Amino acid sequence: MSEMKQADAARGPRLGGQGLSKSFGPLMANDRIDFVARRGTIHAIVGGNGAGKSTLMNILQGLLTPDAGTVLVNGAPVAFRSPNDAIRAGIGMVHQEFTLIPGLTLLENLILGAEPRRGLGAIDRQAAEARAAALAELAGVRIDWSLTEEDAPVHMRQAVEILRLIYRGADVLILDEPTAVLAPPQIRELLALMRNLREKGNTILFISHKLDEVLAVADEVTVLRSGRVVVSRPAEGLDKAELARLMTGEPVEAPTAKPALPGAAVLELDRIGAGGEGAVAFQDFSLTLRAGEIVGIAGVAGNGQDEIVGLVSGMMPAARGAIRLAGQDITRHSTRERRALGLAYLSPDRKKEGLCLDASIADNLIASHQHKPRFAAQGFLKPRAIADFAAERVAAFEIKCASPRQPVRALSGGNQQKVAMARELYDNPRVLLACQPTRGVDIRGIAAIHEEILGFRDSGGAVLLISEELEELVQLSDRIVTIYSGRITGEFPRGGAGMERIGRTMLGEVAA
Amino acid sequence: MKSLQAALTILFPIAIVLLIGAAALLAAGHDPVAVYADLMTEAFGGTRRIAASLSAATPLIFTGLAAAVAFRVGVFTVGAEGSLYVGALMAAWLGFTLTGLNGWLLAPLCLLAGTVAGTLWMLPPGLMKARLGIDEIVTTLMLNFIAIGLTTWLVNGPLLAPGAANSSTPQVVETARLTRLMPPSTLTTGFLIALALLFAYAFWQRRRVGGYETLIGGLAPRFAGASGIDMPGLMLRMLLLSGAIAGLGGALQVLGPIGRFVAGFSTGYGFTGIAVAILARGNPFGILIGAVLFGGLSTAGATIQLFSDVPIEIVNILQGLIMIFAVADFGLRGWFARRAGRQAANGGATP
């Protein structure tokens, strides 16, 4: 145990790790990790997929016990035996998947489990409201506490997730990729909220792979690569290129798109509408996608993306209008019939809809192709042909795995997505419906996936790209269409508008 | 490690059950070791007893398989019991009605009729599940009561054997009866058919497109749907197949050991089959082991009270406990995970 640094009380060490190591079998997920997050600072933890961020967070939360090394709280070594120990030490985490409960209001969600009481155990609503208002003011955000979880916009729900931790006494907030679900203006709000909480003396561990945001808000940065700390230093003086190089170990070049050569229309949405259970009235939506072009759909989650995906893929029936694929009316076609006509679909929900995690890589690679003569004859599978195909795809898409017979669950997020990609691009589809293709994928994986998408376009494929990553849309799309509340609010050709302007139309402002 | 885990998954519940059972036996003043030894002897001691146990296992292989094929695609049917009854009654009715037919023709016809009846019995819950999303657990459970009630009423009225006291049809014609493999035991060629079906299932699982689609559909239904697999249709088909297998199992009981339809002939074969399927985790070999285990328990239970003062209820309790622990698999997985975590922690420098 080394001597603790005697820093001044205000910026003394709040949470840290010393020599933290954790291995899973042969894999060293965390290898002697040292870092110190000081009180009242924002400390970014950046790193690609498989860099060891999740393992480190799980250790800091008491979900995993380190094999060696120790967690430091206020500079002193502690051994968390369970998440409760971490909570008692003032450490709370906001996960990417929110934990608010539908049906309850934001206020009820805030106080759930630690309700202020009056006599006889009744909930003291006035006290709760006062506490909630004080918290919102502290964070500098406006929250309508009477909204139910499902009616509240995503950034408000996220703010409640964060404030709930403070309500329960946490002053160390671990935020896991918090901006992934937000539009640019909301991201700015969140960053402001983080700064406000920092001013009030909270410590924030900001996990992200979005380098601009890290540089905009972090005081200090710890970069992880392959389970080790590459560098842990003040953010001042770092630039994006340098940070990317630290993360990947080599300069990463984003693939550049050649100019598109759009051909004939292959996918036409002709004034379609869906009978909505959702919040969005989805009607009269028209869009044409041509061969050899990428059309990006930009919008804050829940503004019609699900409807577009459902209607195009065939999983949601169209109430009105028509959908044509390669000239054929497919409005009433099943998903299988649509796929037979050349539709490929990369799902945004990789774990439940894009892959079967418990099945092997090979089984995942042949899904939707299992009837094709290459893989089956008279209903009998051809194991040899399937194994050959799997080996071929694994090599072509550089999927890192021990064997195609491994379950997909064992792969990293980026490699999982490559499996899905390798399957969907097989057998020359006409249209690729790609939703959040790089969600939870690291920088290098992103580059590989983007390259595949652009390559598909260059070979004459049409791509309908739906993404919450505006940067990705701008990089890949030949046209960007912004949607808000189920309507198209703007259309921008490649290079036609800055992110800020696109961001505003995403929030409902109609482009001139 | 993985195969060890698989083996433990089957053996662990049984071991726990034996421990709990031992405690119960001790409390009741019996020597658990002696009772277990007796049970073992009564179930598997000698060819005749083994034959009896395999005979008792036969219907359980069918109901276990019937449950497994539906579970595989995520349909949690408990309707094998009902299909078993209607299949058995249909086979018996043809078997004592079409007395003019050659046995070589009549037996397959009876089996086919039982299979079809069992299949059709699952059509309403299957359609309700596939078209309307109505929960199959409730519908199939209720259909069991209807099947039992309906068959009981039929054999007490229209189909009652002339001169019989109650509740059974006339005997199936002798020529349509299945061959006994080891007379006088009731083990018949039905057991061989069960084995053949298990082999077919093992092959289908791994080598047929349907086996692939049900695997994917059961593990990840949304993924299967997005890949173009018609999940409602697949669920319907697997539920019908489940009914077919159970119906065939019922028909084989009639043409085999019983020789006619007797009201309430099933000692809960359909329900025990569910435990067999869960215990086996859908593995065909596991289904065989599970069925023989339960079959052995029930034969032993029937005779053990002749030789000791152990009440037959102890066997029922053991069966019930095995079923409970068969379902409690996540507990074991959690135990494995924690143990792995502790080992990793102990390997490190910190205590």
PDB file of C-alpha atoms in Angstrom, chain B residues 23-258:
ATOM      1  CA  ALA B  23     -34.819 -36.768   6.411  1.00  0.00           C
ATOM      2  CA  ALA B  24     -38.526 -37.508   5.988  1.00  0.00           C
ATOM      3  CA  LEU B  25     -37.933 -41.242   6.348  1.00  0.00           C
ATOM      4  CA  LEU B  26     -35.839 -40.736   9.469  1.00  0.00           C
ATOM      5  CA  ALA B  27     -38.523 -38.553  10.969  1.00  0.00           C
ATOM      6  CA  ALA B  28     -41.068 -41.280  10.278  1.00  0.00           C
ATOM      7  CA  GLY B  29     -38.853 -43.835  11.969  1.00  0.00           C
ATOM      8  CA  HIS B  30     -37.513 -45.665   8.891  1.00  0.00           C
ATOM      9  CA  ASP B  31     -33.964 -46.442   7.904  1.00  0.00           C
ATOM     10  CA  PRO B  32     -33.458 -44.389   4.730  1.00  0.00           C
ATOM     11  CA  VAL B  33     -30.560 -46.476   3.443  1.00  0.00           C
ATOM     12  CA  ALA B  34     -32.595 -49.650   3.722  1.00  0.00           C
ATOM     13  CA  VAL B  35     -35.625 -48.070   2.082  1.00  0.00           C
ATOM     14  CA  TYR B  36     -33.572 -46.707  -0.804  1.00  0.00           C
ATOM     15  CA  ALA B  37     -31.910 -50.086  -1.247  1.00  0.00           C
ATOM     16  CA  ASP B  38     -35.341 -51.693  -1.330  1.00  0.00           C
ATOM     17  CA  LEU B  39     -36.556 -49.149  -3.863  1.00  0.00           C
ATOM     18  CA  MET B  40     -33.526 -49.789  -6.035  1.00  0.00           C
ATOM     19  CA  THR B  41     -34.018 -53.540  -5.862  1.00  0.00           C
ATOM     20  CA  GLU B  42     -37.726 -53.334  -6.566  1.00  0.00           C
ATOM     21  CA  ALA B  43     -37.130 -51.071  -9.557  1.00  0.00           C
ATOM     22  CA  PHE B  44     -34.109 -52.587 -11.232  1.00  0.00           C
ATOM     23  CA  GLY B  45     -33.172 -55.787  -9.432  1.00  0.00           C
ATOM     24  CA  GLY B  46     -33.439 -58.549 -12.018  1.00  0.00           C
ATOM     25  CA  THR B  47     -34.748 -58.822 -15.572  1.00  0.00           C
ATOM     26  CA  ARG B  48     -38.418 -59.008 -14.647  1.00  0.00           C
ATOM     27  CA  ARG B  49     -38.266 -55.912 -12.526  1.00  0.00           C
ATOM     28  CA  ILE B  50     -36.274 -54.052 -15.156  1.00  0.00           C
ATOM     29  CA  ALA B  51     -38.856 -55.050 -17.740  1.00  0.00           C
ATOM     30  CA  ALA B  52     -41.618 -53.766 -15.494  1.00  0.00           C
ATOM     31  CA  SER B  53     -39.789 -50.474 -15.009  1.00  0.00           C
ATOM     32  CA  LEU B  54     -39.241 -50.043 -18.737  1.00  0.00           C
ATOM     33  CA  SER B  55     -42.880 -50.814 -19.321  1.00  0.00           C
ATOM     34  CA  ALA B  56     -43.808 -48.103 -16.843  1.00  0.00           C
ATOM     35  CA  ALA B  57     -41.330 -45.773 -18.515  1.00  0.00           C
ATOM     36  CA  THR B  58     -42.842 -46.202 -21.983  1.00  0.00           C
ATOM     37  CA  PRO B  59     -45.786 -43.792 -21.668  1.00  0.00           C
ATOM     38  CA  LEU B  60     -43.471 -41.334 -19.924  1.00  0.00           C
ATOM     39  CA  ILE B  61     -41.123 -41.330 -22.907  1.00  0.00           C
ATOM     40  CA  PHE B  62     -44.073 -40.292 -25.070  1.00  0.00           C
ATOM     41  CA  THR B  63     -45.384 -37.625 -22.741  1.00  0.00           C
ATOM     42  CA  GLY B  64     -41.834 -36.421 -22.001  1.00  0.00           C
ATOM     43  CA  LEU B  65     -41.130 -36.123 -25.692  1.00  0.00           C
ATOM     44  CA  ALA B  66     -44.504 -34.491 -26.266  1.00  0.00           C
ATOM     45  CA  ALA B  67     -43.625 -31.830 -23.709  1.00  0.00           C
ATOM     46  CA  ALA B  68     -40.067 -31.447 -25.003  1.00  0.00           C
ATOM     47  CA  VAL B  69     -40.993 -30.746 -28.634  1.00  0.00           C
ATOM     48  CA  ALA B  70     -43.340 -27.963 -27.572  1.00  0.00           C
ATOM     49  CA  PHE B  71     -41.002 -26.552 -24.922  1.00  0.00           C
ATOM     50  CA  ARG B  72     -38.278 -26.417 -27.549  1.00  0.00           C
ATOM     51  CA  VAL B  73     -40.080 -23.648 -29.370  1.00  0.00           C
ATOM     52  CA  GLY B  74     -41.208 -21.942 -26.190  1.00  0.00           C
ATOM     53  CA  VAL B  75     -44.738 -23.346 -26.000  1.00  0.00           C
ATOM     54  CA  PHE B  76     -45.353 -24.435 -22.426  1.00  0.00           C
ATOM     55  CA  THR B  77     -48.042 -26.977 -22.965  1.00  0.00           C
ATOM     56  CA  VAL B  78     -49.324 -29.122 -20.151  1.00  0.00           C
ATOM     57  CA  GLY B  79     -51.806 -30.802 -22.488  1.00  0.00           C
ATOM     58  CA  ALA B  80     -50.085 -34.148 -23.089  1.00  0.00           C
ATOM     59  CA  GLU B  81     -52.406 -35.757 -20.543  1.00  0.00           C
ATOM     60  CA  GLY B  82     -55.493 -34.767 -22.520  1.00  0.00           C
ATOM     61  CA  SER B  83     -54.095 -35.913 -25.850  1.00  0.00           C
ATOM     62  CA  LEU B  84     -53.031 -39.162 -24.233  1.00  0.00           C
ATOM     63  CA  TYR B  85     -56.608 -39.831 -23.104  1.00  0.00           C
ATOM     64  CA  VAL B  86     -58.329 -39.009 -26.388  1.00  0.00           C
ATOM     65  CA  GLY B  87     -55.662 -40.929 -28.317  1.00  0.00           C
ATOM     66  CA  ALA B  88     -56.132 -43.954 -26.076  1.00  0.00           C
ATOM     67  CA  LEU B  89     -59.909 -43.875 -26.323  1.00  0.00           C
ATOM     68  CA  MET B  90     -59.847 -43.511 -30.097  1.00  0.00           C
ATOM     69  CA  ALA B  91     -57.485 -46.474 -30.438  1.00  0.00           C
ATOM     70  CA  ALA B  92     -59.599 -48.592 -28.083  1.00  0.00           C
ATOM     71  CA  TRP B  93     -62.823 -47.759 -29.878  1.00  0.00           C
ATOM     72  CA  LEU B  94     -61.477 -48.820 -33.279  1.00  0.00           C
ATOM     73  CA  GLY B  95     -59.781 -51.775 -31.622  1.00  0.00           C
ATOM     74  CA  PHE B  96     -62.968 -53.318 -30.299  1.00  0.00           C
ATOM     75  CA  THR B  97     -65.255 -52.107 -33.111  1.00  0.00           C
ATOM     76  CA  LEU B  98     -63.443 -53.165 -36.274  1.00  0.00           C
ATOM     77  CA  THR B  99     -63.196 -56.780 -35.151  1.00  0.00           C
ATOM     78  CA  GLY B 100     -63.335 -58.047 -38.736  1.00  0.00           C
ATOM     79  CA  LEU B 101     -60.041 -56.472 -39.710  1.00  0.00           C
ATOM     80  CA  ASN B 102     -56.741 -58.274 -39.888  1.00  0.00           C
ATOM     81  CA  GLY B 103     -54.552 -57.450 -36.865  1.00  0.00           C
ATOM     82  CA  TRP B 104     -51.682 -56.317 -39.060  1.00  0.00           C
ATOM     83  CA  LEU B 105     -54.003 -53.711 -40.490  1.00  0.00           C
ATOM     84  CA  LEU B 106     -55.983 -52.914 -37.374  1.00  0.00           C
ATOM     85  CA  ALA B 107     -53.052 -52.177 -35.061  1.00  0.00           C
ATOM     86  CA  PRO B 108     -51.501 -49.495 -37.278  1.00  0.00           C
ATOM     87  CA  LEU B 109     -54.961 -48.083 -37.897  1.00  0.00           C
ATOM     88  CA  CYS B 110     -55.593 -47.804 -34.160  1.00  0.00           C
ATOM     89  CA  LEU B 111     -52.242 -46.148 -33.613  1.00  0.00           C
ATOM     90  CA  LEU B 112     -52.876 -43.731 -36.467  1.00  0.00           C
ATOM     91  CA  ALA B 113     -56.323 -42.905 -35.101  1.00  0.00           C
ATOM     92  CA  GLY B 114     -54.877 -42.268 -31.645  1.00  0.00           C
ATOM     93  CA  THR B 115     -52.207 -40.033 -33.121  1.00  0.00           C
ATOM     94  CA  VAL B 116     -54.730 -38.057 -35.128  1.00  0.00           C
ATOM     95  CA  ALA B 117     -57.052 -37.703 -32.138  1.00  0.00           C
ATOM     96  CA  GLY B 118     -54.206 -36.463 -29.953  1.00  0.00           C
ATOM     97  CA  THR B 119     -53.215 -33.983 -32.658  1.00  0.00           C
ATOM     98  CA  LEU B 120     -56.709 -32.620 -33.145  1.00  0.00           C
ATOM     99  CA  TRP B 121     -57.106 -32.243 -29.399  1.00  0.00           C
ATOM    100  CA  MET B 122     -54.295 -29.676 -29.481  1.00  0.00           C
ATOM    101  CA  LEU B 123     -55.769 -27.795 -32.435  1.00  0.00           C
ATOM    102  CA  PRO B 124     -57.984 -25.413 -30.428  1.00  0.00           C
ATOM    103  CA  PRO B 125     -55.287 -24.325 -27.960  1.00  0.00           C
ATOM    104  CA  GLY B 126     -52.802 -24.171 -30.822  1.00  0.00           C
ATOM    105  CA  LEU B 127     -54.992 -21.872 -32.883  1.00  0.00           C
ATOM    106  CA  MET B 128     -55.800 -19.763 -29.855  1.00  0.00           C
ATOM    107  CA  LYS B 129     -52.091 -19.400 -29.144  1.00  0.00           C
ATOM    108  CA  ALA B 130     -51.043 -18.726 -32.736  1.00  0.00           C
ATOM    109  CA  ARG B 131     -53.858 -16.428 -33.784  1.00  0.00           C
ATOM    110  CA  LEU B 132     -54.904 -14.679 -30.596  1.00  0.00           C
ATOM    111  CA  GLY B 133     -51.911 -15.080 -28.334  1.00  0.00           C
ATOM    112  CA  ILE B 134     -53.976 -16.815 -25.674  1.00  0.00           C
ATOM    113  CA  ASP B 135     -51.824 -18.427 -23.015  1.00  0.00           C
ATOM    114  CA  GLU B 136     -51.384 -22.121 -23.768  1.00  0.00           C
ATOM    115  CA  ILE B 137     -50.776 -23.171 -20.177  1.00  0.00           C
ATOM    116  CA  VAL B 138     -54.318 -22.330 -19.182  1.00  0.00           C
ATOM    117  CA  THR B 139     -56.014 -23.690 -22.296  1.00  0.00           C
ATOM    118  CA  THR B 140     -54.137 -26.980 -22.376  1.00  0.00           C
ATOM    119  CA  LEU B 141     -54.597 -27.514 -18.658  1.00  0.00           C
ATOM    120  CA  MET B 142     -58.336 -27.008 -18.929  1.00  0.00           C
ATOM    121  CA  LEU B 143     -58.513 -29.295 -21.964  1.00  0.00           C
ATOM    122  CA  ASN B 144     -57.008 -32.026 -19.806  1.00  0.00           C
ATOM    123  CA  PHE B 145     -59.970 -31.904 -17.465  1.00  0.00           C
ATOM    124  CA  ILE B 146     -62.328 -31.932 -20.411  1.00  0.00           C
ATOM    125  CA  ALA B 147     -60.534 -34.920 -21.959  1.00  0.00           C
ATOM    126  CA  ILE B 148     -60.625 -36.859 -18.705  1.00  0.00           C
ATOM    127  CA  GLY B 149     -64.260 -35.994 -18.087  1.00  0.00           C
ATOM    128  CA  LEU B 150     -65.317 -36.730 -21.638  1.00  0.00           C
ATOM    129  CA  THR B 151     -63.591 -40.092 -21.861  1.00  0.00           C
ATOM    130  CA  THR B 152     -64.864 -41.116 -18.424  1.00  0.00           C
ATOM    131  CA  TRP B 153     -68.403 -40.268 -19.433  1.00  0.00           C
ATOM    132  CA  LEU B 154     -68.091 -42.148 -22.725  1.00  0.00           C
ATOM    133  CA  VAL B 155     -66.841 -45.325 -21.098  1.00  0.00           C
ATOM    134  CA  ASN B 156     -69.550 -45.145 -18.473  1.00  0.00           C
ATOM    135  CA  GLY B 157     -72.228 -44.795 -21.116  1.00  0.00           C
ATOM    136  CA  PRO B 158     -72.078 -45.328 -24.856  1.00  0.00           C
ATOM    137  CA  LEU B 159     -68.784 -47.183 -24.899  1.00  0.00           C
ATOM    138  CA  LEU B 160     -69.163 -49.188 -21.703  1.00  0.00           C
ATOM    139  CA  ALA B 161     -68.314 -52.834 -22.213  1.00  0.00           C
ATOM    140  CA  PRO B 162     -71.434 -55.034 -22.055  1.00  0.00           C
ATOM    141  CA  GLY B 163     -71.507 -56.781 -18.752  1.00  0.00           C
ATOM    142  CA  ALA B 164     -68.606 -54.780 -17.363  1.00  0.00           C
ATOM    143  CA  ALA B 165     -69.113 -53.286 -13.940  1.00  0.00           C
ATOM    144  CA  ASN B 166     -67.912 -49.850 -14.843  1.00  0.00           C
ATOM    145  CA  SER B 167     -65.666 -47.459 -16.604  1.00  0.00           C
ATOM    146  CA  SER B 168     -64.004 -49.453 -19.306  1.00  0.00           C
ATOM    147  CA  THR B 169     -64.490 -50.352 -22.949  1.00  0.00           C
ATOM    148  CA  PRO B 170     -64.527 -53.898 -24.244  1.00  0.00           C
ATOM    149  CA  GLN B 171     -61.176 -55.529 -24.931  1.00  0.00           C
ATOM    150  CA  VAL B 172     -59.330 -54.671 -28.115  1.00  0.00           C
ATOM    151  CA  VAL B 173     -59.260 -57.704 -30.413  1.00  0.00           C
ATOM    152  CA  GLU B 174     -56.367 -59.947 -29.530  1.00  0.00           C
ATOM    153  CA  THR B 175     -54.747 -59.823 -32.980  1.00  0.00           C
ATOM    154  CA  ALA B 176     -54.323 -56.033 -32.737  1.00  0.00           C
ATOM    155  CA  ARG B 177     -52.519 -56.232 -29.398  1.00  0.00           C
ATOM    156  CA  LEU B 178     -48.818 -55.460 -29.338  1.00  0.00           C
ATOM    157  CA  THR B 179     -46.282 -58.231 -28.911  1.00  0.00           C
ATOM    158  CA  ARG B 180     -44.960 -58.713 -25.414  1.00  0.00           C
ATOM    159  CA  LEU B 181     -41.197 -58.610 -25.436  1.00  0.00           C
ATOM    160  CA  MET B 182     -40.613 -60.488 -22.182  1.00  0.00           C
ATOM    161  CA  PRO B 183     -43.757 -62.231 -21.044  1.00  0.00           C
ATOM    162  CA  PRO B 184     -45.242 -62.155 -18.514  1.00  0.00           C
ATOM    163  CA  SER B 185     -44.052 -58.564 -18.154  1.00  0.00           C
ATOM    164  CA  THR B 186     -46.192 -55.892 -19.758  1.00  0.00           C
ATOM    165  CA  LEU B 187     -43.213 -54.596 -21.724  1.00  0.00           C
ATOM    166  CA  THR B 188     -44.308 -54.511 -25.366  1.00  0.00           C
ATOM    167  CA  THR B 189     -43.071 -53.365 -28.729  1.00  0.00           C
ATOM    168  CA  GLY B 190     -44.440 -49.987 -27.673  1.00  0.00           C
ATOM    169  CA  PHE B 191     -41.159 -49.463 -25.842  1.00  0.00           C
ATOM    170  CA  LEU B 192     -39.251 -50.062 -29.074  1.00  0.00           C
ATOM    171  CA  ILE B 193     -41.453 -47.550 -30.841  1.00  0.00           C
ATOM    172  CA  ALA B 194     -40.665 -45.082 -28.050  1.00  0.00           C
ATOM    173  CA  LEU B 195     -36.946 -45.649 -28.534  1.00  0.00           C
ATOM    174  CA  ALA B 196     -37.276 -45.241 -32.289  1.00  0.00           C
ATOM    175  CA  LEU B 197     -39.115 -41.986 -31.750  1.00  0.00           C
ATOM    176  CA  LEU B 198     -36.361 -40.743 -29.454  1.00  0.00           C
ATOM    177  CA  PHE B 199     -33.805 -41.512 -32.142  1.00  0.00           C
ATOM    178  CA  ALA B 200     -35.908 -39.723 -34.733  1.00  0.00           C
ATOM    179  CA  TYR B 201     -36.188 -36.732 -32.414  1.00  0.00           C
ATOM    180  CA  ALA B 202     -32.422 -36.680 -31.824  1.00  0.00           C
ATOM    181  CA  PHE B 203     -31.828 -36.674 -35.563  1.00  0.00           C
ATOM    182  CA  TRP B 204     -34.521 -34.077 -36.261  1.00  0.00           C
ATOM    183  CA  GLN B 205     -33.115 -31.759 -33.606  1.00  0.00           C
ATOM    184  CA  ARG B 206     -29.719 -31.612 -35.219  1.00  0.00           C
ATOM    185  CA  ARG B 207     -30.236 -32.296 -38.864  1.00  0.00           C
ATOM    186  CA  ARG B 208     -33.618 -30.997 -39.981  1.00  0.00           C
ATOM    187  CA  VAL B 209     -34.414 -27.406 -40.900  1.00  0.00           C
ATOM    188  CA  GLY B 210     -37.357 -27.722 -38.528  1.00  0.00           C
ATOM    189  CA  GLY B 211     -35.008 -28.674 -35.707  1.00  0.00           C
ATOM    190  CA  TYR B 212     -32.923 -25.603 -36.438  1.00  0.00           C
ATOM    191  CA  GLU B 213     -35.899 -23.279 -36.639  1.00  0.00           C
ATOM    192  CA  THR B 214     -37.396 -24.538 -33.384  1.00  0.00           C
ATOM    193  CA  LEU B 215     -34.035 -24.148 -31.643  1.00  0.00           C
ATOM    194  CA  ILE B 216     -33.710 -20.546 -32.762  1.00  0.00           C
ATOM    195  CA  GLY B 217     -37.389 -19.863 -32.178  1.00  0.00           C
ATOM    196  CA  GLY B 218     -37.256 -21.181 -28.637  1.00  0.00           C
ATOM    197  CA  LEU B 219     -34.052 -19.400 -27.681  1.00  0.00           C
ATOM    198  CA  ALA B 220     -34.793 -16.074 -29.343  1.00  0.00           C
ATOM    199  CA  PRO B 221     -38.351 -15.721 -30.632  1.00  0.00           C
ATOM    200  CA  ARG B 222     -38.000 -12.111 -31.734  1.00  0.00           C
ATOM    201  CA  PHE B 223     -34.849 -12.907 -33.627  1.00  0.00           C
ATOM    202  CA  ALA B 224     -36.549 -15.849 -35.299  1.00  0.00           C
ATOM    203  CA  GLY B 225     -39.443 -13.631 -36.348  1.00  0.00           C
ATOM    204  CA  ALA B 226     -37.113 -10.987 -37.736  1.00  0.00           C
ATOM    205  CA  SER B 227     -35.299 -13.716 -39.677  1.00  0.00           C
ATOM    206  CA  GLY B 228     -38.517 -14.637 -41.413  1.00  0.00           C
ATOM    207  CA  ILE B 229     -39.491 -17.673 -39.362  1.00  0.00           C
ATOM    208  CA  ASP B 230     -43.262 -17.757 -38.946  1.00  0.00           C
ATOM    209  CA  MET B 231     -43.297 -18.065 -35.179  1.00  0.00           C
ATOM    210  CA  PRO B 232     -47.063 -18.399 -34.629  1.00  0.00           C
ATOM    211  CA  GLY B 233     -47.208 -21.090 -37.316  1.00  0.00           C
ATOM    212  CA  LEU B 234     -44.216 -22.881 -35.863  1.00  0.00           C
ATOM    213  CA  MET B 235     -45.716 -22.811 -32.370  1.00  0.00           C
ATOM    214  CA  LEU B 236     -48.972 -24.227 -33.724  1.00  0.00           C
ATOM    215  CA  ARG B 237     -47.169 -27.005 -35.573  1.00  0.00           C
ATOM    216  CA  MET B 238     -45.092 -27.984 -32.561  1.00  0.00           C
ATOM    217  CA  LEU B 239     -48.131 -28.026 -30.311  1.00  0.00           C
ATOM    218  CA  LEU B 240     -49.902 -30.302 -32.802  1.00  0.00           C
ATOM    219  CA  LEU B 241     -46.820 -32.527 -32.941  1.00  0.00           C
ATOM    220  CA  SER B 242     -46.845 -32.632 -29.147  1.00  0.00           C
ATOM    221  CA  GLY B 243     -50.464 -33.772 -29.236  1.00  0.00           C
ATOM    222  CA  ALA B 244     -49.669 -36.377 -31.886  1.00  0.00           C
ATOM    223  CA  ILE B 245     -46.877 -37.904 -29.806  1.00  0.00           C
ATOM    224  CA  ALA B 246     -48.996 -37.987 -26.660  1.00  0.00           C
ATOM    225  CA  GLY B 247     -51.949 -39.448 -28.594  1.00  0.00           C
ATOM    226  CA  LEU B 248     -49.715 -42.179 -30.000  1.00  0.00           C
ATOM    227  CA  GLY B 249     -48.456 -42.856 -26.480  1.00  0.00           C
ATOM    228  CA  GLY B 250     -52.046 -43.286 -25.285  1.00  0.00           C
ATOM    229  CA  ALA B 251     -52.907 -45.588 -28.168  1.00  0.00           C
ATOM    230  CA  LEU B 252     -49.858 -47.743 -27.432  1.00  0.00           C
ATOM    231  CA  GLN B 253     -50.914 -48.093 -23.796  1.00  0.00           C
ATOM    232  CA  VAL B 254     -54.259 -49.410 -24.987  1.00  0.00           C
ATOM    233  CA  LEU B 255     -52.860 -51.835 -27.563  1.00  0.00           C
ATOM    234  CA  GLY B 256     -50.046 -52.701 -25.161  1.00  0.00           C
ATOM    235  CA  PRO B 257     -50.325 -53.279 -21.437  1.00  0.00           C
ATOM    236  CA  ILE B 258     -53.997 -52.386 -20.829  1.00  0.00           C
TER     237      ILE B 258
END
